[in-house]
Short mmCIF file of C-alpha atoms (C1' of nucleotides) in Angstrom, two decimals:
data_model
loop_
_atom_site.label_atom_id
_atom_site.label_comp_id
_atom_site.label_asym_id
_atom_site.label_seq_id
_atom_site.Cartn_x
_atom_site.Cartn_y
_atom_site.Cartn_z
CA MET U 1362 -0.47 -0.08 0.14
CA GLY U 1363 1.08 3.70 -0.19
CA LYS U 1364 2.22 5.63 -3.43
CA LEU U 1365 5.89 5.30 -4.03
CA PHE U 1366 7.35 8.44 -3.58
CA ARG U 1367 11.17 9.86 -5.52
CA GLY U 1368 13.15 12.43 -4.60
CA VAL U 1369 13.54 16.13 -6.28
CA THR U 1370 16.37 16.68 -9.07
CA SER U 1371 17.14 20.03 -8.99
CA ASP U 1372 15.63 19.90 -12.57
CA ASP U 1373 12.53 18.94 -11.23
CA CYS U 1374 12.44 22.81 -9.14
CA GLU U 1375 13.35 24.17 -12.57
CA ARG U 1376 10.16 23.38 -14.20
CA CYS U 1377 8.01 24.05 -10.88
CA PRO U 1378 5.17 25.88 -11.22
CA ALA U 1379 5.45 27.89 -7.82
CA ARG U 1380 9.01 28.08 -8.26
CA HIS U 1381 8.43 32.21 -7.56
CA ILE U 1382 7.50 31.39 -4.00
CA ASP U 1383 9.84 32.30 -1.31
CA LEU U 1384 9.00 29.76 1.08
CA LEU U 1385 10.66 26.88 -1.93
CA ALA U 1386 13.46 29.34 -2.74
CA GLY U 1387 15.36 28.90 -0.29
CA THR U 1388 18.23 32.20 0.67
CA ASP U 1389 21.14 30.18 -0.16
CA ARG U 1390 22.88 27.01 -1.48
CA THR U 1391 22.62 25.08 1.56
CA GLU U 1392 19.47 26.01 2.10
CA GLN U 1393 18.14 24.95 -0.82
CA GLU U 1394 19.42 21.40 -0.67
CA LEU U 1395 17.68 21.01 2.60
CA LEU U 1396 14.50 22.22 0.95
CA ARG U 1397 15.08 19.82 -2.14
CA ARG U 1398 15.77 16.99 0.23
CA SER U 1399 12.95 17.93 2.51
CA PHE U 1400 10.11 17.67 -1.49
CA ASP U 1401 8.73 14.14 -2.83
CA ILE U 1402 7.48 13.83 -6.49
CA ALA U 1403 4.66 11.02 -7.52
CA THR U 1404 2.06 10.77 -10.49
CA PHE U 1405 -1.29 9.60 -9.81
CA GLU U 1406 -3.29 8.35 -12.39
CA HIS U 1407 -7.03 8.83 -12.91
CA LYS U 1408 -9.26 8.42 -10.15
CA GLU U 1409 -6.07 7.57 -7.75
CA MET U 1410 -7.00 9.12 -4.77
CA LEU U 1411 -4.42 11.42 -3.01
CA TYR U 1412 -6.12 11.39 0.32
CA ARG U 1413 -9.09 10.87 2.03
CA SER U 1414 -11.32 13.52 3.94
CA GLY U 1415 -10.53 12.20 7.83
CA ASP U 1416 -6.91 10.88 7.08
CA ALA U 1417 -4.02 12.46 9.50
CA GLY U 1418 -3.01 15.36 7.46
CA ASP U 1419 0.76 14.96 7.40
CA TRP U 1420 1.46 16.34 4.11
CA LEU U 1421 0.68 19.45 2.05
CA TYR U 1422 0.54 18.87 -1.90
CA LEU U 1423 1.92 21.09 -4.45
CA VAL U 1424 0.04 20.10 -8.33
CA ARG U 1425 3.09 20.18 -10.78
CA PHE U 1426 0.75 19.17 -13.90
CA GLY U 1427 -3.18 17.77 -14.39
CA LEU U 1428 -6.27 18.32 -12.51
CA VAL U 1429 -7.60 17.15 -8.97
CA LYS U 1430 -10.78 17.45 -7.56
CA LEU U 1431 -11.52 17.84 -3.98
CA ILE U 1432 -14.54 16.15 -2.27
CA ARG U 1433 -17.04 17.12 0.76
CA TYR U 1434 -19.50 14.75 1.60
CA SER U 1435 -22.83 16.57 2.72
CA THR U 1436 -25.20 15.07 5.60
CA SER U 1437 -27.19 13.82 3.41
CA GLY U 1438 -24.85 11.92 1.72
CA ALA U 1439 -24.37 13.53 -1.58
CA GLU U 1440 -21.43 14.08 -2.84
CA ARG U 1441 -20.20 17.67 -4.32
CA ILE U 1442 -16.45 18.46 -5.52
CA VAL U 1443 -16.00 22.15 -3.42
CA ARG U 1444 -12.53 22.67 -5.88
CA LEU U 1445 -10.60 21.82 -8.20
CA ALA U 1446 -6.72 22.30 -7.73
CA ARG U 1447 -4.20 22.62 -10.97
CA ALA U 1448 -0.69 23.57 -11.70
CA GLY U 1449 0.60 25.82 -8.86
CA ASP U 1450 -1.92 24.84 -6.77
CA THR U 1451 -1.52 24.17 -3.21
CA ILE U 1452 -3.79 21.64 -1.43
CA GLY U 1453 -3.92 19.74 1.86
CA LEU U 1454 -3.43 23.42 3.65
CA SER U 1455 -5.77 22.45 6.42
CA SER U 1456 -3.12 19.93 7.96
CA LEU U 1457 -1.09 23.06 8.72
CA ALA U 1458 -3.75 23.99 12.00
CA ARG U 1459 -3.06 20.29 12.84
CA THR U 1460 -6.73 18.89 11.77
CA PRO U 1461 -7.21 16.03 9.71
CA TYR U 1462 -7.81 16.21 5.74
CA ARG U 1463 -11.42 17.97 5.52
CA ARG U 1464 -11.60 16.77 2.27
CA THR U 1465 -11.25 14.22 -0.39
CA ALA U 1466 -8.61 14.65 -2.86
CA ILE U 1467 -8.86 12.36 -6.48
CA ALA U 1468 -6.93 13.37 -9.36
CA MET U 1469 -8.99 14.10 -12.53
CA THR U 1470 -5.82 13.42 -14.70
CA ARG U 1471 -2.69 12.06 -14.91
CA THR U 1472 -1.56 14.46 -12.39
CA GLU U 1473 2.07 14.97 -10.63
CA VAL U 1474 2.59 16.44 -7.42
CA CYS U 1475 5.13 17.57 -4.67
CA ARG U 1476 4.66 17.05 -1.71
CA VAL U 1477 6.30 18.11 1.82
CA ALA U 1478 5.42 16.85 5.59
CA THR U 1479 3.75 19.70 7.37
CA GLU U 1480 5.90 18.87 10.14
CA PHE U 1481 8.86 20.08 8.15
CA VAL U 1482 6.77 23.32 6.83
CA ARG U 1483 5.86 24.15 10.60
CA ARG U 1484 9.28 24.05 11.99
CA TYR U 1485 10.63 26.05 9.05
CA ASN U 1486 8.70 28.33 9.55
CA LEU U 1487 9.49 28.92 13.75
CA THR U 1488 12.99 30.38 11.92
CA HIS U 1489 12.13 31.64 9.39
CA PRO U 1490 8.84 33.64 10.29
CA GLU U 1491 8.97 35.93 7.53
CA SER U 1492 7.53 33.16 4.97
CA MET U 1493 4.28 33.40 6.94
CA GLU U 1494 3.26 36.07 4.74
CA ASP U 1495 3.52 33.29 1.52
CA LEU U 1496 1.57 30.55 3.76
CA LEU U 1497 -1.07 33.54 4.42
CA GLY U 1498 -1.10 34.21 0.76
CA LYS U 1499 -2.19 30.32 -0.40
CA PHE U 1500 -4.40 30.14 2.16
CA GLN U 1501 -6.30 33.12 0.86
CA ALA U 1502 -5.68 31.59 -2.40
CA GLU U 1503 -7.64 28.71 -1.22
CA LEU U 1504 -10.26 31.05 -0.05
CA GLU U 1505 -10.91 32.74 -3.18
CA GLY U 1506 -11.28 29.35 -5.23
CA ALA U 1507 -13.49 28.49 -2.68
CA ASP U 1508 -15.87 31.53 -3.30
CA THR U 1509 -15.39 31.55 -6.80
CA PHE U 1510 -17.09 27.84 -7.02
CA LEU U 1511 -19.68 28.94 -4.86
CA VAL U 1512 -20.78 32.01 -6.76
CA GLU U 1513 -20.15 30.95 -10.67
CA LEU U 1514 -20.80 27.39 -10.51
CA SER U 1515 -23.53 26.88 -8.58
CA THR U 1516 -25.75 30.27 -9.54
CA GLY U 1517 -27.43 30.77 -12.94
CA SER U 1518 -29.24 28.16 -15.10
CA ALA U 1519 -26.82 24.62 -16.06
CA HIS U 1520 -26.23 26.18 -19.75
CA VAL U 1521 -24.23 29.20 -17.53
CA ARG U 1522 -22.87 27.14 -15.37
CA MET U 1523 -21.39 24.74 -17.88
CA ALA U 1524 -19.99 27.57 -19.39
CA ARG U 1525 -18.28 29.24 -16.68
CA LEU U 1526 -17.15 25.95 -15.87
CA LEU U 1527 -15.61 25.09 -19.49
CA LEU U 1528 -13.97 28.56 -19.26
CA PHE U 1529 -12.30 27.81 -15.98
CA LEU U 1530 -11.05 24.65 -17.82
CA VAL U 1531 -9.48 26.52 -20.72
CA GLU U 1532 -7.96 28.88 -18.43
CA ARG U 1533 -4.09 28.92 -18.25
CA GLN U 1534 -3.98 26.10 -20.62
CA GLU U 1535 -2.01 27.52 -23.95
CA HIS U 1536 -4.83 26.71 -26.64
CA THR U 1537 -8.63 26.89 -26.32
CA GLU U 1538 -8.79 23.10 -25.62
CA ALA U 1539 -9.80 21.73 -22.23
CA PRO U 1540 -9.76 18.86 -20.22
CA LEU U 1541 -13.53 17.26 -20.13
CA PRO U 1542 -14.29 15.27 -16.89
CA ASN U 1543 -17.55 12.71 -17.37
CA ARG U 1544 -20.83 13.40 -16.90
CA GLU U 1545 -21.23 12.65 -13.44
CA GLU U 1546 -18.07 14.54 -12.08
CA MET U 1547 -19.79 18.09 -14.34
CA GLY U 1548 -23.07 17.20 -12.28
CA ALA U 1549 -21.28 17.21 -9.07
CA LEU U 1550 -19.15 19.77 -9.67
CA LEU U 1551 -22.34 22.21 -10.78
CA GLY U 1552 -24.63 20.91 -8.57
CA ILE U 1553 -27.25 19.20 -11.76
CA THR U 1554 -27.57 15.84 -12.71
CA ALA U 1555 -25.34 13.70 -15.01
CA GLU U 1556 -28.00 14.05 -17.46
CA THR U 1557 -28.52 17.72 -17.32
CA ALA U 1558 -25.13 17.66 -17.85
CA SER U 1559 -24.80 15.48 -20.94
CA ARG U 1560 -27.91 16.95 -22.73
CA VAL U 1561 -26.13 20.95 -22.18
CA THR U 1562 -22.37 19.63 -23.15
CA ALA U 1563 -24.42 17.85 -26.44
CA GLU U 1564 -26.19 21.04 -27.50
CA PHE U 1565 -22.99 23.17 -27.36
CA ARG U 1566 -21.35 20.56 -29.67
CA ARG U 1567 -24.38 20.86 -31.97
CA GLU U 1568 -23.98 24.56 -31.81
CA GLY U 1569 -20.71 24.38 -32.48
CA VAL U 1570 -19.60 26.41 -29.27
CA ILE U 1571 -17.28 23.00 -28.40
CA SER U 1572 -16.04 20.53 -30.42
CA GLY U 1573 -13.50 17.74 -31.12
CA ILE U 1574 -13.81 13.57 -31.42
CA HIS U 1575 -12.39 12.54 -28.29
CA MET U 1576 -14.68 12.29 -25.21
CA ASP U 1577 -12.24 13.75 -22.78
CA ARG U 1578 -10.78 16.73 -24.30
CA CYS U 1579 -12.71 19.34 -26.67
CA ALA U 1580 -11.83 22.65 -28.35
CA CYS U 1581 -14.04 25.68 -27.17
CA ASP U 1582 -15.18 28.61 -28.48
CA VAL U 1583 -13.82 30.86 -25.59
CA GLU U 1584 -15.38 33.80 -27.12
CA ALA U 1585 -19.01 32.28 -27.43
CA LEU U 1586 -18.75 30.63 -24.29
CA ARG U 1587 -18.13 34.09 -22.22
CA ARG U 1588 -21.36 35.03 -23.84
CA ILE U 1589 -23.47 32.38 -22.05
CA ALA U 1590 -21.60 32.91 -18.86
CA THR U 1591 -23.04 36.08 -18.26
CA GLY U 1592 -25.84 35.02 -19.16
CA MET G 670 -17.75 59.63 7.89
CA GLY G 671 -15.81 56.60 9.20
CA LYS G 672 -16.72 54.76 12.24
CA LEU G 673 -16.20 55.37 15.66
CA PHE G 674 -14.51 53.12 17.45
CA ARG G 675 -13.87 53.22 21.42
CA GLY G 676 -11.06 52.24 23.04
CA VAL G 677 -11.07 48.27 25.25
CA THR G 678 -11.49 47.60 28.31
CA SER G 679 -10.29 44.81 30.97
CA ASP G 680 -14.36 43.86 31.25
CA ASP G 681 -14.35 43.85 27.70
CA CYS G 682 -11.79 40.57 27.29
CA GLU G 683 -13.59 39.07 29.61
CA ARG G 684 -16.61 38.77 27.50
CA CYS G 685 -14.99 38.49 24.84
CA PRO G 686 -16.60 34.96 22.57
CA ALA G 687 -12.03 34.68 22.07
CA ARG G 688 -10.59 35.14 24.75
CA HIS G 689 -9.50 30.64 24.52
CA ILE G 690 -7.20 31.98 21.41
CA ASP G 691 -3.68 32.35 23.17
CA LEU G 692 -2.60 35.52 20.46
CA LEU G 693 -5.01 37.28 22.37
CA ALA G 694 -4.14 36.09 25.78
CA GLY G 695 -1.03 37.58 26.16
CA THR G 696 1.67 36.19 28.14
CA ASP G 697 2.09 38.61 31.22
CA ARG G 698 0.51 41.90 32.59
CA THR G 699 2.35 44.36 30.61
CA GLU G 700 1.80 42.36 27.48
CA GLN G 701 -1.79 42.31 28.01
CA GLU G 702 -1.97 45.89 28.21
CA LEU G 703 -0.44 45.99 25.10
CA LEU G 704 -2.96 44.03 23.31
CA ARG G 705 -5.96 45.29 24.70
CA ARG G 706 -4.60 49.15 23.78
CA SER G 707 -4.14 47.62 19.99
CA PHE G 708 -7.25 46.99 20.25
CA ASP G 709 -10.63 48.79 19.00
CA ILE G 710 -14.44 48.47 19.28
CA ALA G 711 -17.37 49.36 17.74
CA THR G 712 -21.58 48.91 17.18
CA PHE G 713 -22.93 48.30 13.77
CA GLU G 714 -26.71 49.15 13.33
CA HIS G 715 -28.67 46.65 10.96
CA LYS G 716 -27.63 46.91 7.45
CA GLU G 717 -24.52 49.24 8.15
CA MET G 718 -21.18 48.14 6.28
CA LEU G 719 -18.24 47.12 7.76
CA TYR G 720 -16.16 47.14 4.88
CA ARG G 721 -16.43 47.14 1.12
CA SER G 722 -14.58 44.86 -1.32
CA GLY G 723 -11.99 46.73 -3.21
CA ASP G 724 -11.04 48.54 0.23
CA ALA G 725 -7.54 48.51 1.79
CA GLY G 726 -7.57 45.55 3.97
CA ASP G 727 -6.06 47.28 7.20
CA TRP G 728 -8.05 45.57 9.84
CA LEU G 729 -8.64 42.07 11.47
CA TYR G 730 -13.04 41.95 13.06
CA LEU G 731 -13.63 39.83 15.52
CA VAL G 732 -17.44 39.53 15.95
CA ARG G 733 -18.27 39.93 19.96
CA PHE G 734 -22.22 39.64 19.37
CA GLY G 735 -24.62 39.72 16.15
CA LEU G 736 -24.65 38.26 12.59
CA VAL G 737 -22.72 39.94 9.48
CA LYS G 738 -22.92 38.58 5.72
CA LEU G 739 -19.90 38.06 3.30
CA ILE G 740 -21.34 39.52 -0.21
CA ARG G 741 -19.66 38.20 -3.29
CA TYR G 742 -20.72 39.64 -6.65
CA SER G 743 -21.06 37.34 -9.87
CA THR G 744 -19.23 38.17 -13.10
CA SER G 745 -23.40 38.36 -14.39
CA GLY G 746 -23.39 40.80 -11.39
CA ALA G 747 -25.92 38.70 -8.96
CA GLU G 748 -25.55 39.26 -5.12
CA ARG G 749 -24.60 36.22 -2.97
CA ILE G 750 -23.74 35.65 0.47
CA VAL G 751 -20.92 33.43 0.95
CA ARG G 752 -20.19 33.66 4.24
CA LEU G 753 -22.53 34.44 7.79
CA ALA G 754 -20.45 35.25 10.88
CA ARG G 755 -21.12 35.03 14.32
CA ALA G 756 -20.02 35.52 17.74
CA GLY G 757 -16.80 34.36 18.17
CA ASP G 758 -15.50 34.36 14.30
CA THR G 759 -12.83 36.62 12.52
CA ILE G 760 -13.54 38.21 9.16
CA GLY G 761 -11.25 40.35 7.46
CA LEU G 762 -8.25 37.45 6.89
CA SER G 763 -7.82 38.43 3.85
CA SER G 764 -5.54 41.53 4.34
CA LEU G 765 -3.26 39.16 6.05
CA ALA G 766 -1.88 37.99 2.52
CA ARG G 767 -1.55 41.77 1.66
CA THR G 768 -4.61 42.11 -0.90
CA PRO G 769 -8.03 44.09 -0.60
CA TYR G 770 -11.02 42.81 0.89
CA ARG G 771 -12.30 40.85 -1.97
CA ARG G 772 -16.52 40.35 -0.04
CA THR G 773 -18.40 43.20 1.64
CA ALA G 774 -19.38 42.77 5.25
CA ILE G 775 -22.88 44.23 6.30
CA ALA G 776 -24.36 43.64 9.40
CA MET G 777 -27.11 41.75 9.46
CA THR G 778 -28.46 42.72 13.17
CA ARG G 779 -27.38 45.23 15.93
CA THR G 780 -23.20 43.82 15.79
CA GLU G 781 -20.36 44.44 17.36
CA VAL G 782 -16.78 43.61 16.73
CA CYS G 783 -13.34 44.36 18.08
CA ARG G 784 -10.93 45.56 15.37
CA VAL G 785 -7.57 45.08 15.03
CA ALA G 786 -4.41 46.66 12.47
CA THR G 787 -3.51 43.98 10.83
CA GLU G 788 -0.32 45.74 10.25
CA PHE G 789 0.11 44.70 14.17
CA VAL G 790 -1.12 41.67 13.65
CA ARG G 791 1.82 40.55 11.61
CA ARG G 792 4.77 42.90 13.87
CA TYR G 793 3.47 40.74 16.63
CA ASN G 794 4.09 37.29 14.37
CA LEU G 795 7.56 38.52 13.95
CA THR G 796 8.27 38.13 17.88
CA HIS G 797 5.97 35.48 18.39
CA PRO G 798 6.21 32.57 15.27
CA GLU G 799 4.80 30.08 17.50
CA SER G 800 1.25 32.26 17.21
CA MET G 801 1.18 31.55 13.46
CA GLU G 802 -1.03 28.15 14.38
CA ASP G 803 -3.95 30.25 15.78
CA LEU G 804 -3.80 32.53 12.40
CA LEU G 805 -3.85 29.08 10.67
CA GLY G 806 -6.44 28.03 12.63
CA LYS G 807 -8.31 30.93 11.66
CA PHE G 808 -8.01 30.90 8.39
CA GLN G 809 -8.60 27.24 8.34
CA ALA G 810 -12.41 28.15 10.10
CA GLU G 811 -13.29 30.25 7.33
CA LEU G 812 -12.37 27.86 4.61
CA GLU G 813 -14.15 25.17 6.75
CA GLY G 814 -17.95 27.84 6.76
CA ALA G 815 -17.06 28.80 2.96
CA ASP G 816 -17.10 25.13 2.67
CA THR G 817 -20.33 24.39 5.02
CA PHE G 818 -22.27 26.85 2.53
CA LEU G 819 -21.42 25.41 -0.43
CA VAL G 820 -22.19 22.20 0.37
CA GLU G 821 -25.31 22.55 2.85
CA LEU G 822 -27.06 25.92 1.42
CA SER G 823 -26.72 25.34 -2.16
CA THR G 824 -27.53 21.72 -2.54
CA GLY G 825 -31.12 19.89 -2.13
CA SER G 826 -34.27 21.50 -2.41
CA ALA G 827 -35.98 25.38 -1.17
CA HIS G 828 -37.21 22.91 1.75
CA VAL G 829 -34.41 21.53 2.53
CA ARG G 830 -31.63 24.77 2.18
CA MET G 831 -33.69 26.48 4.41
CA ALA G 832 -34.49 23.94 7.13
CA ARG G 833 -30.44 24.09 7.02
CA LEU G 834 -30.82 27.66 6.93
CA LEU G 835 -32.60 27.84 9.74
CA LEU G 836 -30.46 25.22 11.96
CA PHE G 837 -27.16 27.50 11.20
CA LEU G 838 -29.06 30.44 12.84
CA VAL G 839 -30.39 28.80 15.70
CA GLU G 840 -27.18 26.71 17.19
CA ARG G 841 -25.13 28.55 19.67
CA GLN G 842 -28.23 30.18 20.47
CA GLU G 843 -29.54 29.55 24.49
CA HIS G 844 -32.71 29.23 23.14
CA THR G 845 -34.43 28.16 19.86
CA GLU G 846 -35.41 31.17 19.12
CA ALA G 847 -33.65 32.44 15.71
CA PRO G 848 -32.90 34.98 13.48
CA LEU G 849 -34.85 35.91 10.43
CA PRO G 850 -33.39 37.48 7.55
CA ASN G 851 -35.59 39.18 5.25
CA ARG G 852 -36.96 37.33 2.44
CA GLU G 853 -34.63 39.19 0.07
CA GLU G 854 -31.29 38.06 1.86
CA MET G 855 -32.89 34.29 2.38
CA GLY G 856 -32.57 34.22 -1.25
CA ALA G 857 -29.09 35.65 -1.39
CA LEU G 858 -27.98 33.32 1.12
CA LEU G 859 -30.00 29.97 -0.86
CA GLY G 860 -29.32 30.80 -4.28
CA ILE G 861 -33.17 30.78 -4.85
CA THR G 862 -35.73 34.01 -5.38
CA ALA G 863 -36.98 36.01 -2.59
CA GLU G 864 -40.90 34.87 -3.36
CA THR G 865 -39.94 31.23 -3.05
CA ALA G 866 -38.33 31.91 0.29
CA SER G 867 -41.02 33.59 1.15
CA ARG G 868 -43.37 30.58 0.02
CA VAL G 869 -41.04 28.44 2.22
CA THR G 870 -41.30 30.40 5.36
CA ALA G 871 -45.25 30.67 5.01
CA GLU G 872 -45.88 26.76 4.55
CA PHE G 873 -43.09 26.22 7.86
CA ARG G 874 -45.00 29.20 9.75
CA ARG G 875 -48.53 27.33 8.59
CA GLU G 876 -47.35 23.72 9.89
CA GLY G 877 -45.95 25.06 12.64
CA VAL G 878 -42.28 24.23 12.20
CA ILE G 879 -41.22 27.92 13.15
CA SER G 880 -43.30 30.33 15.06
CA GLY G 881 -43.48 33.96 15.99
CA ILE G 882 -45.26 36.97 15.62
CA HIS G 883 -42.12 39.06 15.11
CA MET G 884 -41.15 39.16 10.95
CA ASP G 885 -37.35 39.10 12.47
CA ARG G 886 -37.20 36.52 14.56
CA CYS G 887 -38.94 33.32 14.71
CA ALA G 888 -39.01 30.27 17.41
CA CYS G 889 -37.58 26.54 15.85
CA ASP G 890 -39.06 23.34 16.35
CA VAL G 891 -35.56 21.98 15.74
CA GLU G 892 -36.54 18.22 15.40
CA ALA G 893 -38.92 18.99 12.48
CA LEU G 894 -36.39 21.11 10.94
CA ARG G 895 -33.65 18.35 11.48
CA ARG G 896 -35.97 16.01 9.40
CA ILE G 897 -36.12 18.45 6.79
CA ALA G 898 -32.73 19.21 6.32
CA THR G 899 -31.97 15.66 6.07
CA GLY G 900 -34.55 15.16 3.44
"C1'" DC Z 1207 -55.05 57.93 8.23
"C1'" DG Z 1208 -52.33 57.80 3.72
"C1'" DT Z 1209 -48.00 56.03 1.92
"C1'" DC Z 1210 -44.08 52.94 1.00
"C1'" DA Z 1211 -42.15 49.10 1.29
"C1'" DT Z 1212 -42.05 44.12 2.70
"C1'" DT Z 1213 -44.27 40.30 2.38
"C1'" DT Z 1214 -47.88 36.60 0.56
"C1'" DT Z 1215 -50.47 35.06 -2.20
"C1'" DG Z 1216 -51.91 33.26 -7.20
"C1'" DA Z 1217 -51.51 31.45 -11.78
"C1'" DA Z 1218 -48.49 30.33 -15.98
"C1'" DG Z 1219 -44.71 28.65 -18.01
"C1'" DC Z 1220 -40.25 26.85 -18.23
"C1'" DC Z 1221 -36.14 23.97 -16.50
"C1'" DC Z 1222 -34.57 20.67 -14.38
"C1'" DG Z 1223 -35.00 15.62 -12.12
"C1'" DT Z 1224 -36.61 11.24 -12.88
"C1'" DC Z 1225 -36.83 6.85 -15.22
"C1'" DA Z 1226 -36.01 4.53 -18.91
"C1'" DA Z 1227 -34.54 2.64 -23.51
"C1'" DT Z 1228 -31.17 3.64 -27.17
"C1'" DC Z 1229 -26.65 4.07 -28.91
"C1'" DT Z 1230 -21.70 4.12 -28.85
"C1'" DA Z 1231 -16.58 2.31 -27.18
"C1'" DG Z 1232 -13.76 0.14 -25.61
"C1'" DG Z 1233 -12.31 -4.58 -23.54
"C1'" DT Z 1234 -13.02 -9.73 -23.31
"C1'" DG Z 1235 -12.28 -13.98 -25.01
"C1'" DG Z 1236 -14.11 -17.51 -28.83
"C1'" DC A 134 -11.76 -10.95 -36.59
"C1'" DC A 135 -15.79 -11.00 -35.01
"C1'" DA A 136 -19.36 -11.55 -31.38
"C1'" DC A 137 -20.82 -10.40 -26.76
"C1'" DC A 138 -19.86 -7.56 -22.66
"C1'" DT A 139 -20.30 -3.51 -20.23
"C1'" DA A 140 -19.38 1.06 -18.64
"C1'" DG A 141 -21.12 5.55 -19.90
"C1'" DA A 142 -23.25 9.05 -23.23
"C1'" DT A 143 -27.32 10.44 -25.20
"C1'" DT A 144 -31.79 11.28 -26.27
"C1'" DG A 145 -37.23 10.76 -25.47
"C1'" DA A 146 -40.74 11.35 -22.29
"C1'" DC A 147 -43.59 12.97 -18.28
"C1'" DG A 148 -43.90 15.98 -13.70
"C1'" DG A 149 -42.69 18.92 -10.18
"C1'" DG A 150 -40.31 22.42 -8.19
"C1'" DC A 151 -39.00 26.33 -9.21
"C1'" DT A 152 -38.63 30.91 -11.24
"C1'" DT A 153 -41.44 34.51 -13.18
"C1'" DC A 154 -44.78 38.58 -13.36
"C1'" DA A 155 -48.47 40.29 -11.01
"C1'" DA A 156 -51.76 41.94 -7.69
"C1'" DA A 157 -53.28 41.63 -3.50
"C1'" DA A 158 -52.12 42.07 1.80
"C1'" DT A 159 -49.97 43.51 5.73
"C1'" DG A 160 -46.77 46.33 8.45
"C1'" DA A 161 -44.02 50.48 9.44
"C1'" DC A 162 -44.09 55.51 9.90
"C1'" DG A 163 -44.91 59.97 9.74
#
DNA sequence: CGTCATTTTGAAGCCCGTCAATCTAGGTGG
DNA sequence: CCACCTAGATTGACGGGCTTCAAAATGACG
């Protein structure tokens, strides 16, 4: 059991989508070495779980590439995706508050993550209190994300929500191509049923708003989506 | 212009709903004095604004009593309440990340808050790095709150959402009486129209689930609400 | 007592959920 | 290579819940 993690090379760090963060930069050569030895890298395939709600929160994860869904369950048992994490996003921050993970994290596409022990970050902050602002900024970004999901993806008609989701999925991509979740996941993301999600995507495809043969990827007409999203 | 704030007495601190937090406790007598002099108290009436989205984030607020709604606007201009803050809750934490406030805070009832300059908290943390965990815990609590709103108050039928909202409003109260927002605000809280909110509350009243003559307060049959909420 | 805001209630229509049937793509074994 | 199987996607039909528009009722306040 347990995912296999490997060490971090300096080449890994060169390509790191979060290398601008002070916390990870290190001030001198020996410190950079210390930081590098404290991090691990692993790849998760589609549908693989990073951690489960209730697990001891011993690690922070930094997404290097891919897409991770963070799930929470309502009192009535229904599953709801409360956030999507992409390259450069940090997940598992709740562990810093010495609490178990409150959400379940599952890869939606092939995903590479870099992990670090929460205990290490905690100790590092005692000797580098000025790095706290980076952490708070990260937390802040996570709060922003939660708000965005709340306001953008759970209000308006199914068409409007779907358009906003697709816009979210194409941003930060070079091309207008977006990874397309399956209909069940779309439903959990937007608070609608899988059937409605299917109807809307089929309709978008007929109207030429999205196109592409494959089921799990599509090219988007960003302008058209923006028109629909503002309803 | 600008709200009038007054100094904090030791008596205020005795009654503080957040006096268990280390950050606010102080280690010795002189430090307690320093902390007390760094805080201010003010009262906001119903509908008064604490701060507006986009304002420079220079202050943190701790709610002593009352109810504050935090609003965010969607791209289509619709207003949505993304969080309710009550006694003991901290609002304005985003300012610690050196960013402007991202939400607008408005009192929903008569509300007393204690405020502290973000700059003070930042400096305090440099000399007391161990207090950072309290801050992260606060941030974490705010994230939890956002999730709860997302999952509980924006999924399920209008009846179910309303029941959950009422349960949220009665908890932390001694009696089963809850402050009742107006129908417009209920709509913004639950993602439904004011008319539907009115219909549901009227129905609840006819069925005896809620009762009370006043429009802005009601007594709740908590057991009945729980049955409806898990529906 | 009259005015204005808010709430309540009504009626019509539509969007979405539910249930079910059909279609498609991918994988398996003969 | 093809028949078969299965999971997921699509599409249809129907009913119900919510929105919309509008009117009536209620309550606060000068």
